[in-house]
Amino acid sequence: MDCIFCKIAKKELNSEVVYEDDDIIAFNDINPSAPVHILVVPKEHIESIAHLNGNHQGIISKIIFTAKKIAEDKKLVGYKLVFNVGREGGQIIDHLHLHLLGGWNK
Ligand code: 5GP
Ligand code: ZN
């Protein structure tokens, strides 16, 4: 499948990985909008929040807990977590991802 984030998950494309396990990969955004801008991404290709079904409760929870852990590891005092959903919602890459934005007070 021609999906940038699937390729990053399979290491067919390079990225600056900050966290990885069997289900999730998190890497620095290539065009950061904040001093810390990390994308937390399920390895499974899910198009967006709008495409979630009941089987995805575990993975979506894990994405949020992973963002929390990365924020703690990076000692972010406060941060924003953003899911863009669909073109009107500002989503450009059609593979679900959580933006972790912070680091303004460092
Ligand atoms: P969206 O607008 O879909 O929510 O966000 C997509 C994000 O992916 C953007 O912030 C963009 O900078 C980032 N991005 C797009 N292509 C790449 C890439 O090839 N590598 C990395 N690390 N980030 C990317
Ligand atoms: Zn994908």
PDB file of C-alpha atoms and ligand atoms in Angstrom:
ATOM      1  CA  MET A   1       0.000   0.000   0.000  1.00  0.00           C
ATOM      2  CA  ASP A   2       1.289   3.438  -0.877  1.00  0.00           C
ATOM      3  CA  CYS A   3       1.103   4.958   2.589  1.00  0.00           C
ATOM      4  CA  ILE A   4       3.956   7.029   4.012  1.00  0.00           C
ATOM      5  CA  PHE A   5       3.302   6.054   7.637  1.00  0.00           C
ATOM      6  CA  CYS A   6       3.013   2.318   6.785  1.00  0.00           C
ATOM      7  CA  LYS A   7       6.391   2.659   5.064  1.00  0.00           C
ATOM      8  CA  ILE A   8       7.869   4.416   8.117  1.00  0.00           C
ATOM      9  CA  ALA A   9       6.443   1.655  10.361  1.00  0.00           C
ATOM     10  CA  LYS A  10       8.090  -0.996   8.136  1.00  0.00           C
ATOM     11  CA  LYS A  11      11.361   0.999   8.030  1.00  0.00           C
ATOM     12  CA  GLU A  12      11.064   1.370   4.273  1.00  0.00           C
ATOM     13  CA  LEU A  13      11.312   5.127   4.891  1.00  0.00           C
ATOM     14  CA  ASN A  14      13.584   6.783   7.426  1.00  0.00           C
ATOM     15  CA  SER A  15      12.315   8.673  10.440  1.00  0.00           C
ATOM     16  CA  GLU A  16      13.637   9.802  13.815  1.00  0.00           C
ATOM     17  CA  VAL A  17      12.036   7.142  15.993  1.00  0.00           C
ATOM     18  CA  VAL A  18      11.461   8.145  19.629  1.00  0.00           C
ATOM     19  CA  TYR A  19       9.451   5.087  20.732  1.00  0.00           C
ATOM     20  CA  GLU A  20       8.520   1.722  19.234  1.00  0.00           C
ATOM     21  CA  ASP A  21       6.838  -1.513  20.251  1.00  0.00           C
ATOM     22  CA  ASP A  22       4.905  -4.248  18.429  1.00  0.00           C
ATOM     23  CA  ASP A  23       1.836  -2.040  17.906  1.00  0.00           C
ATOM     24  CA  ILE A  24       3.072   1.542  17.811  1.00  0.00           C
ATOM     25  CA  ILE A  25       5.808   3.698  16.337  1.00  0.00           C
ATOM     26  CA  ALA A  26       6.408   7.311  17.401  1.00  0.00           C
ATOM     27  CA  PHE A  27       8.721   9.624  15.481  1.00  0.00           C
ATOM     28  CA  ASN A  28       9.553  13.298  15.095  1.00  0.00           C
ATOM     29  CA  ASP A  29       7.373  15.267  12.714  1.00  0.00           C
ATOM     30  CA  ILE A  30       9.376  16.263   9.621  1.00  0.00           C
ATOM     31  CA  ASN A  31       7.924  19.798   9.720  1.00  0.00           C
ATOM     32  CA  PRO A  32       7.509  20.555  13.418  1.00  0.00           C
ATOM     33  CA  SER A  33       4.894  23.063  14.632  1.00  0.00           C
ATOM     34  CA  ALA A  34       6.331  23.111  18.168  1.00  0.00           C
ATOM     35  CA  PRO A  35       9.769  22.610  19.786  1.00  0.00           C
ATOM     36  CA  VAL A  36       8.684  19.021  20.461  1.00  0.00           C
ATOM     37  CA  HIS A  37       6.391  17.598  17.755  1.00  0.00           C
ATOM     38  CA  ILE A  38       6.052  13.830  17.755  1.00  0.00           C
ATOM     39  CA  LEU A  39       3.591  11.661  15.845  1.00  0.00           C
ATOM     40  CA  VAL A  40       2.298   8.590  17.681  1.00  0.00           C
ATOM     41  CA  VAL A  41       1.158   6.082  15.063  1.00  0.00           C
ATOM     42  CA  PRO A  42      -0.375   2.600  15.137  1.00  0.00           C
ATOM     43  CA  LYS A  43       1.540   0.163  12.926  1.00  0.00           C
ATOM     44  CA  GLU A  44      -1.807  -1.140  11.652  1.00  0.00           C
ATOM     45  CA  HIS A  45      -3.152   0.972   8.815  1.00  0.00           C
ATOM     46  CA  ILE A  46      -6.247   2.682  10.216  1.00  0.00           C
ATOM     47  CA  GLU A  47      -7.295   5.629   8.086  1.00  0.00           C
ATOM     48  CA  SER A  48      -8.515   8.029  10.761  1.00  0.00           C
ATOM     49  CA  ILE A  49     -10.467   8.367  13.993  1.00  0.00           C
ATOM     50  CA  ALA A  50     -13.590   8.283  11.796  1.00  0.00           C
ATOM     51  CA  HIS A  51     -12.638   4.747  10.691  1.00  0.00           C
ATOM     52  CA  LEU A  52     -12.327   3.270  14.190  1.00  0.00           C
ATOM     53  CA  ASN A  53     -14.485   0.334  15.193  1.00  0.00           C
ATOM     54  CA  GLY A  54     -15.012  -1.453  18.490  1.00  0.00           C
ATOM     55  CA  ASN A  55     -11.934  -3.627  17.942  1.00  0.00           C
ATOM     56  CA  HIS A  56      -9.741  -0.532  18.056  1.00  0.00           C
ATOM     57  CA  GLN A  57     -10.457   0.456  21.679  1.00  0.00           C
ATOM     58  CA  GLY A  58      -7.212  -1.118  22.868  1.00  0.00           C
ATOM     59  CA  ILE A  59      -4.955   0.477  20.270  1.00  0.00           C
ATOM     60  CA  ILE A  60      -6.431   3.959  20.616  1.00  0.00           C
ATOM     61  CA  SER A  61      -5.982   3.766  24.387  1.00  0.00           C
ATOM     62  CA  LYS A  62      -2.402   2.596  23.885  1.00  0.00           C
ATOM     63  CA  ILE A  63      -1.684   5.527  21.565  1.00  0.00           C
ATOM     64  CA  ILE A  64      -2.796   7.994  24.241  1.00  0.00           C
ATOM     65  CA  PHE A  65      -0.875   6.253  27.044  1.00  0.00           C
ATOM     66  CA  THR A  66       2.216   6.162  24.808  1.00  0.00           C
ATOM     67  CA  ALA A  67       1.935   9.917  24.220  1.00  0.00           C
ATOM     68  CA  LYS A  68       1.661  10.427  27.995  1.00  0.00           C
ATOM     69  CA  LYS A  69       4.775   8.319  28.580  1.00  0.00           C
ATOM     70  CA  ILE A  70       6.791  10.151  25.909  1.00  0.00           C
ATOM     71  CA  ALA A  71       5.691  13.502  27.398  1.00  0.00           C
ATOM     72  CA  GLU A  72       6.874  12.343  30.829  1.00  0.00           C
ATOM     73  CA  ASP A  73      10.168  11.018  29.462  1.00  0.00           C
ATOM     74  CA  LYS A  74      10.771  14.350  27.709  1.00  0.00           C
ATOM     75  CA  LYS A  75       9.742  16.218  30.874  1.00  0.00           C
ATOM     76  CA  LEU A  76       7.110  18.259  29.080  1.00  0.00           C
ATOM     77  CA  VAL A  77       5.314  20.435  31.615  1.00  0.00           C
ATOM     78  CA  GLY A  78       2.248  20.837  29.434  1.00  0.00           C
ATOM     79  CA  TYR A  79       1.403  19.644  25.975  1.00  0.00           C
ATOM     80  CA  LYS A  80      -1.294  19.312  23.364  1.00  0.00           C
ATOM     81  CA  LEU A  81      -2.580  16.048  21.896  1.00  0.00           C
ATOM     82  CA  VAL A  82      -4.294  16.470  18.531  1.00  0.00           C
ATOM     83  CA  PHE A  83      -6.026  14.099  16.128  1.00  0.00           C
ATOM     84  CA  ASN A  84      -6.847  15.747  12.815  1.00  0.00           C
ATOM     85  CA  VAL A  85      -9.769  13.914  11.221  1.00  0.00           C
ATOM     86  CA  GLY A  86     -10.499  14.113   7.496  1.00  0.00           C
ATOM     87  CA  ARG A  87      -9.506  16.853   5.028  1.00  0.00           C
ATOM     88  CA  GLU A  88     -11.804  19.416   6.634  1.00  0.00           C
ATOM     89  CA  GLY A  89     -10.203  18.549   9.954  1.00  0.00           C
ATOM     90  CA  GLY A  90      -6.728  19.206   8.569  1.00  0.00           C
ATOM     91  CA  GLN A  91      -5.716  15.563   8.077  1.00  0.00           C
ATOM     92  CA  ILE A  92      -3.248  15.207   5.202  1.00  0.00           C
ATOM     93  CA  ILE A  93      -1.828  11.736   5.843  1.00  0.00           C
ATOM     94  CA  ASP A  94      -4.600   9.120   5.743  1.00  0.00           C
ATOM     95  CA  HIS A  95      -3.041   6.899   8.412  1.00  0.00           C
ATOM     96  CA  LEU A  96      -4.242   7.666  11.922  1.00  0.00           C
ATOM     97  CA  HIS A  97      -1.751   9.593  14.052  1.00  0.00           C
ATOM     98  CA  LEU A  98      -1.745  11.545  17.287  1.00  0.00           C
ATOM     99  CA  HIS A  99       0.231  14.798  17.332  1.00  0.00           C
ATOM    100  CA  LEU A 100       2.115  15.376  20.595  1.00  0.00           C
ATOM    101  CA  LEU A 101       3.085  19.055  20.748  1.00  0.00           C
ATOM    102  CA  GLY A 102       5.019  20.739  23.523  1.00  0.00           C
ATOM    103  CA  GLY A 103       8.344  22.019  24.770  1.00  0.00           C
ATOM    104  CA  TRP A 104       7.523  25.729  24.604  1.00  0.00           C
ATOM    105  CA  ASN A 105       8.957  26.461  28.054  1.00  0.00           C
ATOM    106  CA  LYS A 106      12.212  24.620  27.665  1.00  0.00           C
TER     107      LYS A 106
HETATM  108  P1  5GP B   1      -1.926  15.662   9.469  1.00  0.00           P
HETATM  109  O1  5GP B   1      -2.115  17.008   8.873  1.00  0.00           O
HETATM  110  O2  5GP B   1      -2.253  14.543   8.498  1.00  0.00           O
HETATM  111  O3  5GP B   1      -2.632  15.505  10.795  1.00  0.00           O
HETATM  112  O4  5GP B   1      -0.408  15.576   9.850  1.00  0.00           O
HETATM  113  C1  5GP B   1       0.540  14.931   9.080  1.00  0.00           C
HETATM  114  C2  5GP B   1       1.886  15.291   9.664  1.00  0.00           C
HETATM  115  O5  5GP B   1       2.842  14.396   9.126  1.00  0.00           O
HETATM  116  C3  5GP B   1       2.363  16.711   9.339  1.00  0.00           C
HETATM  117  O6  5GP B   1       2.614  17.415  10.551  1.00  0.00           O
HETATM  118  C4  5GP B   1       3.626  16.491   8.517  1.00  0.00           C
HETATM  119  O7  5GP B   1       4.631  17.450   8.794  1.00  0.00           O
HETATM  120  C5  5GP B   1       4.042  15.092   8.898  1.00  0.00           C
HETATM  121  N1  5GP B   1       4.738  14.359   7.849  1.00  0.00           N
HETATM  122  C6  5GP B   1       4.374  14.246   6.558  1.00  0.00           C
HETATM  123  N2  5GP B   1       5.221  13.450   5.877  1.00  0.00           N
HETATM  124  C7  5GP B   1       6.152  13.036   6.779  1.00  0.00           C
HETATM  125  C8  5GP B   1       7.296  12.200   6.661  1.00  0.00           C
HETATM  126  O8  5GP B   1       7.630  11.656   5.602  1.00  0.00           O
HETATM  127  N3  5GP B   1       8.027  12.004   7.787  1.00  0.00           N
HETATM  128  C9  5GP B   1       7.686  12.583   8.983  1.00  0.00           C
HETATM  129  N4  5GP B   1       8.475  12.332  10.043  1.00  0.00           N
HETATM  130  N5  5GP B   1       6.601  13.380   9.128  1.00  0.00           N
HETATM  131  C10 5GP B   1       5.851  13.608   8.033  1.00  0.00           C
HETATM  132 ZN    ZN B   2      -0.740   3.340   6.458  1.00  0.00          ZN
END
